[in-house]
PDB file of N, CA and C in Angstrom:
ATOM      1  N   MET A 134      72.255-119.926-153.992  1.00 67.00           N
ATOM      2  CA  MET A 134      72.034-118.441-154.297  1.00 67.00           C
ATOM      3  C   MET A 134      71.370-117.703-153.212  1.00 67.00           C
ATOM      4  N   LYS A 135      71.908-116.493-153.171  1.00 86.00           N
ATOM      5  CA  LYS A 135      71.388-115.526-152.349  1.00 86.00           C
ATOM      6  C   LYS A 135      69.817-115.272-152.257  1.00 86.00           C
ATOM      7  N   LYS A 136      69.145-115.093-151.031  1.00 89.00           N
ATOM      8  CA  LYS A 136      67.804-115.397-151.006  1.00 89.00           C
ATOM      9  C   LYS A 136      67.271-114.132-152.101  1.00 89.00           C
ATOM     10  N   MET A 137      67.776-112.913-151.638  1.00 89.00           N
ATOM     11  CA  MET A 137      67.280-111.689-152.467  1.00 89.00           C
ATOM     12  C   MET A 137      67.530-111.714-154.053  1.00 89.00           C
ATOM     13  N   ILE A 138      68.398-112.416-154.587  1.00 89.00           N
ATOM     14  CA  ILE A 138      68.858-112.857-155.959  1.00 89.00           C
ATOM     15  C   ILE A 138      67.586-113.643-156.529  1.00 89.00           C
ATOM     16  N   LEU A 139      67.264-114.684-155.673  1.00 89.00           N
ATOM     17  CA  LEU A 139      66.356-115.654-155.830  1.00 89.00           C
ATOM     18  C   LEU A 139      64.855-115.029-155.917  1.00 89.00           C
ATOM     19  N   ALA A 140      64.523-114.145-154.969  1.00 91.00           N
ATOM     20  CA  ALA A 140      63.255-113.495-154.847  1.00 91.00           C
ATOM     21  C   ALA A 140      63.257-112.440-155.977  1.00 91.00           C
ATOM     22  N   SER A 141      64.300-112.098-156.592  1.00 90.00           N
ATOM     23  CA  SER A 141      64.122-111.115-157.434  1.00 90.00           C
ATOM     24  C   SER A 141      63.661-111.902-158.779  1.00 90.00           C
ATOM     25  N   LEU A 142      64.571-112.990-159.122  1.00 92.00           N
ATOM     26  CA  LEU A 142      64.397-113.786-160.212  1.00 92.00           C
ATOM     27  C   LEU A 142      62.708-114.134-160.209  1.00 92.00           C
ATOM     28  N   LEU A 143      62.356-114.795-159.061  1.00 93.00           N
ATOM     29  CA  LEU A 143      60.867-115.306-158.977  1.00 93.00           C
ATOM     30  C   LEU A 143      60.031-114.213-159.196  1.00 93.00           C
ATOM     31  N   ILE A 144      60.242-113.061-158.605  1.00 94.00           N
ATOM     32  CA  ILE A 144      59.365-111.988-159.046  1.00 94.00           C
ATOM     33  C   ILE A 144      59.281-111.603-160.534  1.00 94.00           C
ATOM     34  N   ASN A 145      60.259-111.728-160.938  1.00 93.00           N
ATOM     35  CA  ASN A 145      60.526-111.248-162.437  1.00 93.00           C
ATOM     36  C   ASN A 145      59.740-112.445-163.501  1.00 93.00           C
ATOM     37  N   VAL A 146      59.925-113.873-162.872  1.00 95.00           N
ATOM     38  CA  VAL A 146      59.150-114.947-163.462  1.00 95.00           C
ATOM     39  C   VAL A 146      57.391-114.530-163.329  1.00 95.00           C
ATOM     40  N   ALA A 147      57.095-114.226-162.061  1.00 96.00           N
ATOM     41  CA  ALA A 147      55.871-114.088-161.687  1.00 96.00           C
ATOM     42  C   ALA A 147      55.193-112.968-162.525  1.00 96.00           C
ATOM     43  N   VAL A 148      56.037-111.795-163.234  1.00 94.00           N
ATOM     44  CA  VAL A 148      55.454-110.904-163.781  1.00 94.00           C
ATOM     45  C   VAL A 148      55.240-111.246-165.299  1.00 94.00           C
ATOM     46  N   LEU A 149      56.630-111.885-165.680  1.00 95.00           N
ATOM     47  CA  LEU A 149      56.615-111.922-167.252  1.00 95.00           C
ATOM     48  C   LEU A 149      55.563-112.848-167.748  1.00 95.00           C
ATOM     49  N   ILE A 150      55.412-114.040-166.792  1.00 96.00           N
ATOM     50  CA  ILE A 150      54.322-114.909-167.640  1.00 96.00           C
ATOM     51  C   ILE A 150      53.085-114.587-167.804  1.00 96.00           C
ATOM     52  N   PRO A 151      52.284-113.966-166.912  1.00 96.00           N
ATOM     53  CA  PRO A 151      51.134-113.559-167.328  1.00 96.00           C
ATOM     54  C   PRO A 151      51.392-112.041-168.182  1.00 96.00           C
ATOM     55  N   VAL A 152      52.384-111.649-168.718  1.00 95.00           N
ATOM     56  CA  VAL A 152      52.258-110.512-169.445  1.00 95.00           C
ATOM     57  C   VAL A 152      52.762-111.148-170.901  1.00 95.00           C
ATOM     58  N   CYS A 153      53.633-112.091-170.775  1.00 96.00           N
ATOM     59  CA  CYS A 153      53.656-112.889-172.254  1.00 96.00           C
ATOM     60  C   CYS A 153      52.682-113.673-172.630  1.00 96.00           C
ATOM     61  N   VAL A 154      51.979-114.433-171.814  1.00 96.00           N
ATOM     62  CA  VAL A 154      50.602-115.184-172.017  1.00 96.00           C
ATOM     63  C   VAL A 154      49.624-113.936-172.622  1.00 96.00           C
ATOM     64  N   SER A 155      49.484-112.873-171.908  1.00 95.00           N
ATOM     65  CA  SER A 155      48.733-111.897-172.563  1.00 95.00           C
ATOM     66  C   SER A 155      48.801-111.361-173.708  1.00 95.00           C
ATOM     67  N   LEU A 156      50.079-111.143-173.979  1.00 95.00           N
ATOM     68  CA  LEU A 156      50.391-110.743-175.215  1.00 95.00           C
ATOM     69  C   LEU A 156      50.170-111.578-176.521  1.00 95.00           C
ATOM     70  N   LEU A 157      50.269-112.932-176.103  1.00 94.00           N
ATOM     71  CA  LEU A 157      50.198-114.046-176.829  1.00 94.00           C
ATOM     72  C   LEU A 157      48.861-114.179-177.245  1.00 94.00           C
ATOM     73  N   LEU A 158      47.849-114.304-176.321  1.00 94.00           N
ATOM     74  CA  LEU A 158      46.477-114.248-176.602  1.00 94.00           C
ATOM     75  C   LEU A 158      45.715-113.086-176.816  1.00 94.00           C
ATOM     76  N   ASP A 159      46.395-111.960-176.947  1.00 92.00           N
ATOM     77  CA  ASP A 159      45.660-110.442-177.245  1.00 92.00           C
ATOM     78  C   ASP A 159      44.720-110.309-176.157  1.00 92.00           C
ATOM     79  N   ALA A 160      45.194-110.291-174.934  1.00 93.00           N
ATOM     80  CA  ALA A 160      43.989-110.050-174.134  1.00 93.00           C
ATOM     81  C   ALA A 160      43.491-108.458-174.054  1.00 93.00           C
ATOM     82  N   ALA A 161      42.439-108.507-173.479  1.00 90.00           N
ATOM     83  CA  ALA A 161      41.770-107.232-173.629  1.00 90.00           C
ATOM     84  C   ALA A 161      42.318-105.941-173.311  1.00 90.00           C
ATOM     85  N   TRP A 162      43.123-106.275-171.925  1.00 92.00           N
ATOM     86  CA  TRP A 162      43.866-104.973-171.554  1.00 92.00           C
ATOM     87  C   TRP A 162      45.268-104.922-172.297  1.00 92.00           C
ATOM     88  N   VAL A 163      45.912-105.847-172.910  1.00 92.00           N
ATOM     89  CA  VAL A 163      46.844-105.459-173.656  1.00 92.00           C
ATOM     90  C   VAL A 163      46.736-104.444-174.881  1.00 92.00           C
ATOM     91  N   ALA A 164      45.767-104.501-175.613  1.00 90.00           N
ATOM     92  CA  ALA A 164      45.443-103.248-176.567  1.00 90.00           C
ATOM     93  C   ALA A 164      45.447-101.839-175.777  1.00 90.00           C
ATOM     94  N   ASP A 165      44.909-101.747-174.502  1.00 88.00           N
ATOM     95  CA  ASP A 165      44.992-100.442-173.888  1.00 88.00           C
ATOM     96  C   ASP A 165      46.265 -99.864-173.504  1.00 88.00           C
ATOM     97  N   VAL A 166      47.246-100.918-172.992  1.00 86.00           N
ATOM     98  CA  VAL A 166      48.698-100.733-172.492  1.00 86.00           C
ATOM     99  C   VAL A 166      49.740-100.608-173.488  1.00 86.00           C
ATOM    100  N   TYR A 167      49.454-101.539-174.676  1.00 85.00           N
ATOM    101  CA  TYR A 167      50.504-101.702-175.619  1.00 85.00           C
ATOM    102  C   TYR A 167      49.905-101.050-177.061  1.00 85.00           C
ATOM    103  N   SER A 168      48.825-100.776-177.195  1.00 84.00           N
ATOM    104  CA  SER A 168      48.098-100.339-178.494  1.00 84.00           C
ATOM    105  C   SER A 168      47.676-101.721-179.301  1.00 84.00           C
ATOM    106  N   ALA A 169      47.403-101.312-180.501  1.00 88.00           N
ATOM    107  CA  ALA A 169      46.927-102.615-181.505  1.00 88.00           C
ATOM    108  C   ALA A 169      47.806-103.558-181.430  1.00 88.00           C
ATOM    109  N   ALA A 170      47.638-104.681-181.966  1.00 87.00           N
ATOM    110  CA  ALA A 170      48.562-105.696-182.448  1.00 87.00           C
ATOM    111  C   ALA A 170      49.562-105.127-183.373  1.00 87.00           C
ATOM    112  N   SER A 171      50.831-105.169-183.383  1.00 89.00           N
ATOM    113  CA  SER A 171      51.524-105.023-184.384  1.00 89.00           C
ATOM    114  C   SER A 171      53.000-105.242-184.329  1.00 89.00           C
ATOM    115  N   ALA A 172      53.776-105.045-185.398  1.00 91.00           N
ATOM    116  CA  ALA A 172      55.257-105.916-185.383  1.00 91.00           C
ATOM    117  C   ALA A 172      56.093-105.385-184.071  1.00 91.00           C
ATOM    118  N   ALA A 173      55.709-104.237-183.598  1.00 86.00           N
ATOM    119  CA  ALA A 173      56.358-103.792-182.327  1.00 86.00           C
ATOM    120  C   ALA A 173      55.961-104.478-181.122  1.00 86.00           C
ATOM    121  N   ARG A 174      54.913-104.803-181.063  1.00 91.00           N
ATOM    122  CA  ARG A 174      54.098-105.538-180.031  1.00 91.00           C
ATOM    123  C   ARG A 174      54.651-107.012-180.122  1.00 91.00           C
ATOM    124  N   GLY A 175      55.112-107.554-181.189  1.00 92.00           N
ATOM    125  CA  GLY A 175      55.607-108.937-181.450  1.00 92.00           C
ATOM    126  C   GLY A 175      57.231-108.979-181.161  1.00 92.00           C
ATOM    127  N   ILE A 176      57.769-107.742-181.264  1.00 91.00           N
ATOM    128  CA  ILE A 176      59.284-107.554-180.879  1.00 91.00           C
ATOM    129  C   ILE A 176      58.958-107.471-179.350  1.00 91.00           C
ATOM    130  N   LEU A 177      58.348-106.750-178.898  1.00 90.00           N
ATOM    131  CA  LEU A 177      58.520-106.827-177.546  1.00 90.00           C
ATOM    132  C   LEU A 177      58.128-108.323-176.684  1.00 90.00           C
ATOM    133  N   LEU A 178      57.233-109.034-177.100  1.00 94.00           N
ATOM    134  CA  LEU A 178      56.962-110.335-176.974  1.00 94.00           C
ATOM    135  C   LEU A 178      58.221-111.179-176.898  1.00 94.00           C
ATOM    136  N   SER A 179      59.026-110.912-177.803  1.00 95.00           N
ATOM    137  CA  SER A 179      60.039-111.646-178.378  1.00 95.00           C
ATOM    138  C   SER A 179      61.213-111.340-176.937  1.00 95.00           C
ATOM    139  N   VAL A 180      61.210-109.938-176.882  1.00 91.00           N
ATOM    140  CA  VAL A 180      62.421-109.560-175.725  1.00 91.00           C
ATOM    141  C   VAL A 180      61.771-109.982-174.314  1.00 91.00           C
ATOM    142  N   TYR A 181      60.561-110.018-174.088  1.00 93.00           N
ATOM    143  CA  TYR A 181      60.021-110.196-172.637  1.00 93.00           C
ATOM    144  C   TYR A 181      60.174-111.931-172.822  1.00 93.00           C
ATOM    145  N   GLY A 182      60.032-112.567-173.925  1.00 95.00           N
ATOM    146  CA  GLY A 182      60.233-114.137-173.894  1.00 95.00           C
ATOM    147  C   GLY A 182      61.548-114.708-173.494  1.00 95.00           C
ATOM    148  N   ALA A 183      62.561-113.947-174.276  1.00 94.00           N
ATOM    149  CA  ALA A 183      63.998-113.988-174.145  1.00 94.00           C
ATOM    150  C   ALA A 183      64.378-113.863-172.791  1.00 94.00           C
ATOM    151  N   ILE A 184      63.929-112.785-172.001  1.00 93.00           N
ATOM    152  CA  ILE A 184      64.251-112.542-170.538  1.00 93.00           C
ATOM    153  C   ILE A 184      63.785-113.778-169.745  1.00 93.00           C
ATOM    154  N   LEU A 185      62.471-114.046-170.044  1.00 94.00           N
ATOM    155  CA  LEU A 185      61.825-115.294-169.421  1.00 94.00           C
ATOM    156  C   LEU A 185      62.594-116.348-169.426  1.00 94.00           C
ATOM    157  N   VAL A 186      62.800-116.753-170.436  1.00 94.00           N
ATOM    158  CA  VAL A 186      64.077-118.087-171.065  1.00 94.00           C
ATOM    159  C   VAL A 186      65.139-117.914-170.086  1.00 94.00           C
ATOM    160  N   VAL A 187      65.886-116.803-170.089  1.00 92.00           N
ATOM    161  CA  VAL A 187      67.294-116.534-169.264  1.00 92.00           C
ATOM    162  C   VAL A 187      66.825-116.748-168.038  1.00 92.00           C
ATOM    163  N   LEU A 188      65.608-116.165-167.384  1.00 92.00           N
ATOM    164  CA  LEU A 188      65.233-116.025-166.041  1.00 92.00           C
ATOM    165  C   LEU A 188      65.245-117.522-165.637  1.00 92.00           C
ATOM    166  N   ALA A 189      64.297-118.274-166.405  1.00 91.00           N
ATOM    167  CA  ALA A 189      64.361-119.659-166.026  1.00 91.00           C
ATOM    168  C   ALA A 189      65.373-120.608-165.589  1.00 91.00           C
ATOM    169  N   GLY A 190      66.619-120.097-166.803  1.00 91.00           N
ATOM    170  CA  GLY A 190      67.879-120.961-166.794  1.00 91.00           C
ATOM    171  C   GLY A 190      68.507-120.586-165.415  1.00 91.00           C
ATOM    172  N   LEU A 191      68.314-118.994-165.263  1.00 91.00           N
ATOM    173  CA  LEU A 191      69.075-118.613-163.959  1.00 91.00           C
ATOM    174  C   LEU A 191      68.773-119.419-162.629  1.00 91.00           C
ATOM    175  N   LEU A 192      67.012-119.750-162.470  1.00 90.00           N
ATOM    176  CA  LEU A 192      66.679-120.482-161.473  1.00 90.00           C
ATOM    177  C   LEU A 192      67.303-121.753-161.227  1.00 90.00           C
ATOM    178  N   PHE A 193      67.686-122.413-162.594  1.00 89.00           N
ATOM    179  CA  PHE A 193      68.013-123.892-162.570  1.00 89.00           C
ATOM    180  C   PHE A 193      69.646-123.978-162.191  1.00 89.00           C
ATOM    181  N   THR A 194      70.062-122.712-162.656  1.00 86.00           N
ATOM    182  CA  THR A 194      71.758-123.030-162.433  1.00 86.00           C
ATOM    183  C   THR A 194      72.290-122.509-161.257  1.00 86.00           C
ATOM    184  N   ARG A 195      71.609-121.739-160.746  1.00 76.00           N
ATOM    185  CA  ARG A 195      71.628-121.009-159.366  1.00 76.00           C
ATOM    186  C   ARG A 195      73.169-120.310-159.237  1.00 76.00           C
ATOM    187  N   GLU A 196      73.706-119.913-160.264  1.00 82.00           N
ATOM    188  CA  GLU A 196      74.812-118.923-160.372  1.00 82.00           C
ATOM    189  C   GLU A 196      74.462-117.483-160.388  1.00 82.00           C
ATOM    190  N   PRO A 197      74.792-116.951-159.235  1.00 83.00           N
ATOM    191  CA  PRO A 197      74.460-115.666-158.989  1.00 83.00           C
ATOM    192  C   PRO A 197      75.242-114.645-159.791  1.00 83.00           C
ATOM    193  N   MET A 198      76.441-114.738-159.996  1.00 88.00           N
ATOM    194  CA  MET A 198      77.310-114.032-160.854  1.00 88.00           C
ATOM    195  C   MET A 198      76.442-113.863-162.324  1.00 88.00           C
ATOM    196  N   LEU A 199      75.763-114.841-162.763  1.00 89.00           N
ATOM    197  CA  LEU A 199      75.225-114.594-164.010  1.00 89.00           C
ATOM    198  C   LEU A 199      73.761-113.512-164.252  1.00 89.00           C
ATOM    199  N   VAL A 200      73.660-113.343-162.889  1.00 91.00           N
ATOM    200  CA  VAL A 200      72.222-112.313-163.043  1.00 91.00           C
ATOM    201  C   VAL A 200      72.650-110.956-163.333  1.00 91.00           C
ATOM    202  N   ALA A 201      73.472-110.502-163.051  1.00 89.00           N
ATOM    203  CA  ALA A 201      74.403-108.941-163.257  1.00 89.00           C
ATOM    204  C   ALA A 201      73.833-108.856-164.784  1.00 89.00           C
ATOM    205  N   PRO A 202      74.392-109.694-165.914  1.00 91.00           N
ATOM    206  CA  PRO A 202      74.041-109.138-166.826  1.00 91.00           C
ATOM    207  C   PRO A 202      72.941-108.900-167.371  1.00 91.00           C
ATOM    208  N   LEU A 203      71.805-109.850-166.790  1.00 89.00           N
ATOM    209  CA  LEU A 203      70.501-109.950-167.244  1.00 89.00           C
ATOM    210  C   LEU A 203      69.746-108.683-166.692  1.00 89.00           C
ATOM    211  N   LEU A 204      70.054-108.055-165.340  1.00 87.00           N
ATOM    212  CA  LEU A 204      69.693-107.127-164.707  1.00 87.00           C
ATOM    213  C   LEU A 204      70.048-105.689-165.434  1.00 87.00           C
ATOM    214  N   LEU A 205      71.385-105.860-166.058  1.00 91.00           N
ATOM    215  CA  LEU A 205      71.944-104.700-166.603  1.00 91.00           C
ATOM    216  C   LEU A 205      71.219-104.694-168.109  1.00 91.00           C
ATOM    217  N   VAL A 206      70.826-105.754-168.626  1.00 90.00           N
ATOM    218  CA  VAL A 206      69.803-105.739-170.172  1.00 90.00           C
ATOM    219  C   VAL A 206      68.578-104.968-169.755  1.00 90.00           C
ATOM    220  N   GLN A 207      67.876-105.565-168.522  1.00 87.00           N
ATOM    221  CA  GLN A 207      66.421-105.009-168.100  1.00 87.00           C
ATOM    222  C   GLN A 207      66.621-103.383-167.941  1.00 87.00           C
ATOM    223  N   VAL A 208      67.577-102.865-166.837  1.00 90.00           N
ATOM    224  CA  VAL A 208      67.795-101.600-166.748  1.00 90.00           C
ATOM    225  C   VAL A 208      67.873-101.120-168.083  1.00 90.00           C
ATOM    226  N   LEU A 209      68.779-101.296-168.760  1.00 92.00           N
ATOM    227  CA  LEU A 209      69.279-100.478-170.147  1.00 92.00           C
ATOM    228  C   LEU A 209      67.907-100.350-170.923  1.00 92.00           C
ATOM    229  N   TYR A 210      67.276-101.429-171.246  1.00 86.00           N
ATOM    230  CA  TYR A 210      66.112-101.318-172.188  1.00 86.00           C
ATOM    231  C   TYR A 210      64.880-100.525-171.484  1.00 86.00           C
ATOM    232  N   LYS A 211      64.841-100.438-170.372  1.00 85.00           N
ATOM    233  CA  LYS A 211      63.831 -99.605-169.693  1.00 85.00           C
ATOM    234  C   LYS A 211      64.185 -98.257-169.798  1.00 85.00           C
ATOM    235  N   LEU A 212      65.650 -98.027-169.660  1.00 90.00           N
ATOM    236  CA  LEU A 212      66.285 -96.564-169.736  1.00 90.00           C
ATOM    237  C   LEU A 212      65.938 -95.955-170.990  1.00 90.00           C
ATOM    238  N   THR A 213      66.296 -96.653-171.828  1.00 89.00           N
ATOM    239  CA  THR A 213      66.446 -96.155-173.484  1.00 89.00           C
ATOM    240  C   THR A 213      64.729 -96.149-174.116  1.00 89.00           C
ATOM    241  N   THR A 214      64.093 -96.865-173.471  1.00 83.00           N
ATOM    242  CA  THR A 214      62.792 -97.065-174.034  1.00 83.00           C
ATOM    243  C   THR A 214      62.095 -95.511-174.243  1.00 83.00           C
ATOM    244  N   PRO A 215      62.044 -94.806-173.572  1.00 82.00           N
ATOM    245  CA  PRO A 215      61.400 -93.348-173.828  1.00 82.00           C
ATOM    246  C   PRO A 215      62.291 -92.693-175.246  1.00 82.00           C
ATOM    247  N   PHE A 216      63.552 -92.885-174.958  1.00 85.00           N
ATOM    248  CA  PHE A 216      64.051 -92.399-176.464  1.00 85.00           C
ATOM    249  C   PHE A 216      63.766 -93.010-177.908  1.00 85.00           C
ATOM    250  N   THR A 217      63.757 -94.155-177.640  1.00 82.00           N
ATOM    251  CA  THR A 217      63.574 -95.006-178.825  1.00 82.00           C
ATOM    252  C   THR A 217      62.100 -94.938-179.242  1.00 82.00           C
ATOM    253  N   VAL A 218      60.976 -94.646-178.614  1.00 77.00           N
ATOM    254  CA  VAL A 218      59.712 -94.140-178.800  1.00 77.00           C
ATOM    255  C   VAL A 218      59.538 -92.857-179.033  1.00 77.00           C
ATOM    256  N   GLY A 219      60.391 -92.226-178.963  1.00 76.00           N
ATOM    257  CA  GLY A 219      60.415 -90.579-179.189  1.00 76.00           C
ATOM    258  C   GLY A 219      59.406 -89.724-177.991  1.00 76.00           C
ATOM    259  N   SER A 220      59.363 -90.389-176.938  1.00 73.00           N
ATOM    260  CA  SER A 220      58.448 -89.771-175.997  1.00 73.00           C
ATOM    261  C   SER A 220      58.638 -90.210-174.470  1.00 73.00           C
ATOM    262  N   LEU A 221      58.927 -89.047-173.600  1.00 70.00           N
ATOM    263  CA  LEU A 221      59.192 -88.897-172.534  1.00 70.00           C
ATOM    264  C   LEU A 221      57.922 -89.195-171.589  1.00 70.00           C
ATOM    265  N   ARG A 222      56.845 -89.134-172.024  1.00 69.00           N
ATOM    266  CA  ARG A 222      55.729 -88.480-171.560  1.00 69.00           C
ATOM    267  C   ARG A 222      55.087 -89.990-170.850  1.00 69.00           C
ATOM    268  N   ILE A 223      54.521 -90.200-169.652  1.00 63.00           N
ATOM    269  CA  ILE A 223      53.733 -91.605-169.421  1.00 63.00           C
ATOM    270  C   ILE A 223      52.469 -91.522-169.862  1.00 63.00           C
ATOM    271  N   LYS A 224      51.776 -92.578-170.103  1.00 61.00           N
ATOM    272  CA  LYS A 224      50.644 -92.796-170.675  1.00 61.00           C
ATOM    273  C   LYS A 224      49.942 -93.179-169.685  1.00 61.00           C
ATOM    274  N   TRP A 225      48.980 -92.807-168.843  1.00 61.00           N
ATOM    275  CA  TRP A 225      48.039 -93.143-167.780  1.00 61.00           C
ATOM    276  C   TRP A 225      46.892 -93.791-168.206  1.00 61.00           C
TER     277      TRP A 225
END
């Protein structure tokens, strides 16, 4: 597997593990970033968890051609999120 693809997968895993664990454990920062516990937060955890499982699988299969669909899904859900939540405003 090409080094940049491998690095990308590892960075994704390194980011998603603490985010998923924090969502599961309802860490203090989670409410500030994602608001109070809700069904929407559960769905987000499900999406992030599914991406994490696929990432882990890709690390073991080492098939670079399978990375493109995952990247496409990640880009599309990030681009469509402002429209689905009804706001293009960034909350700092």
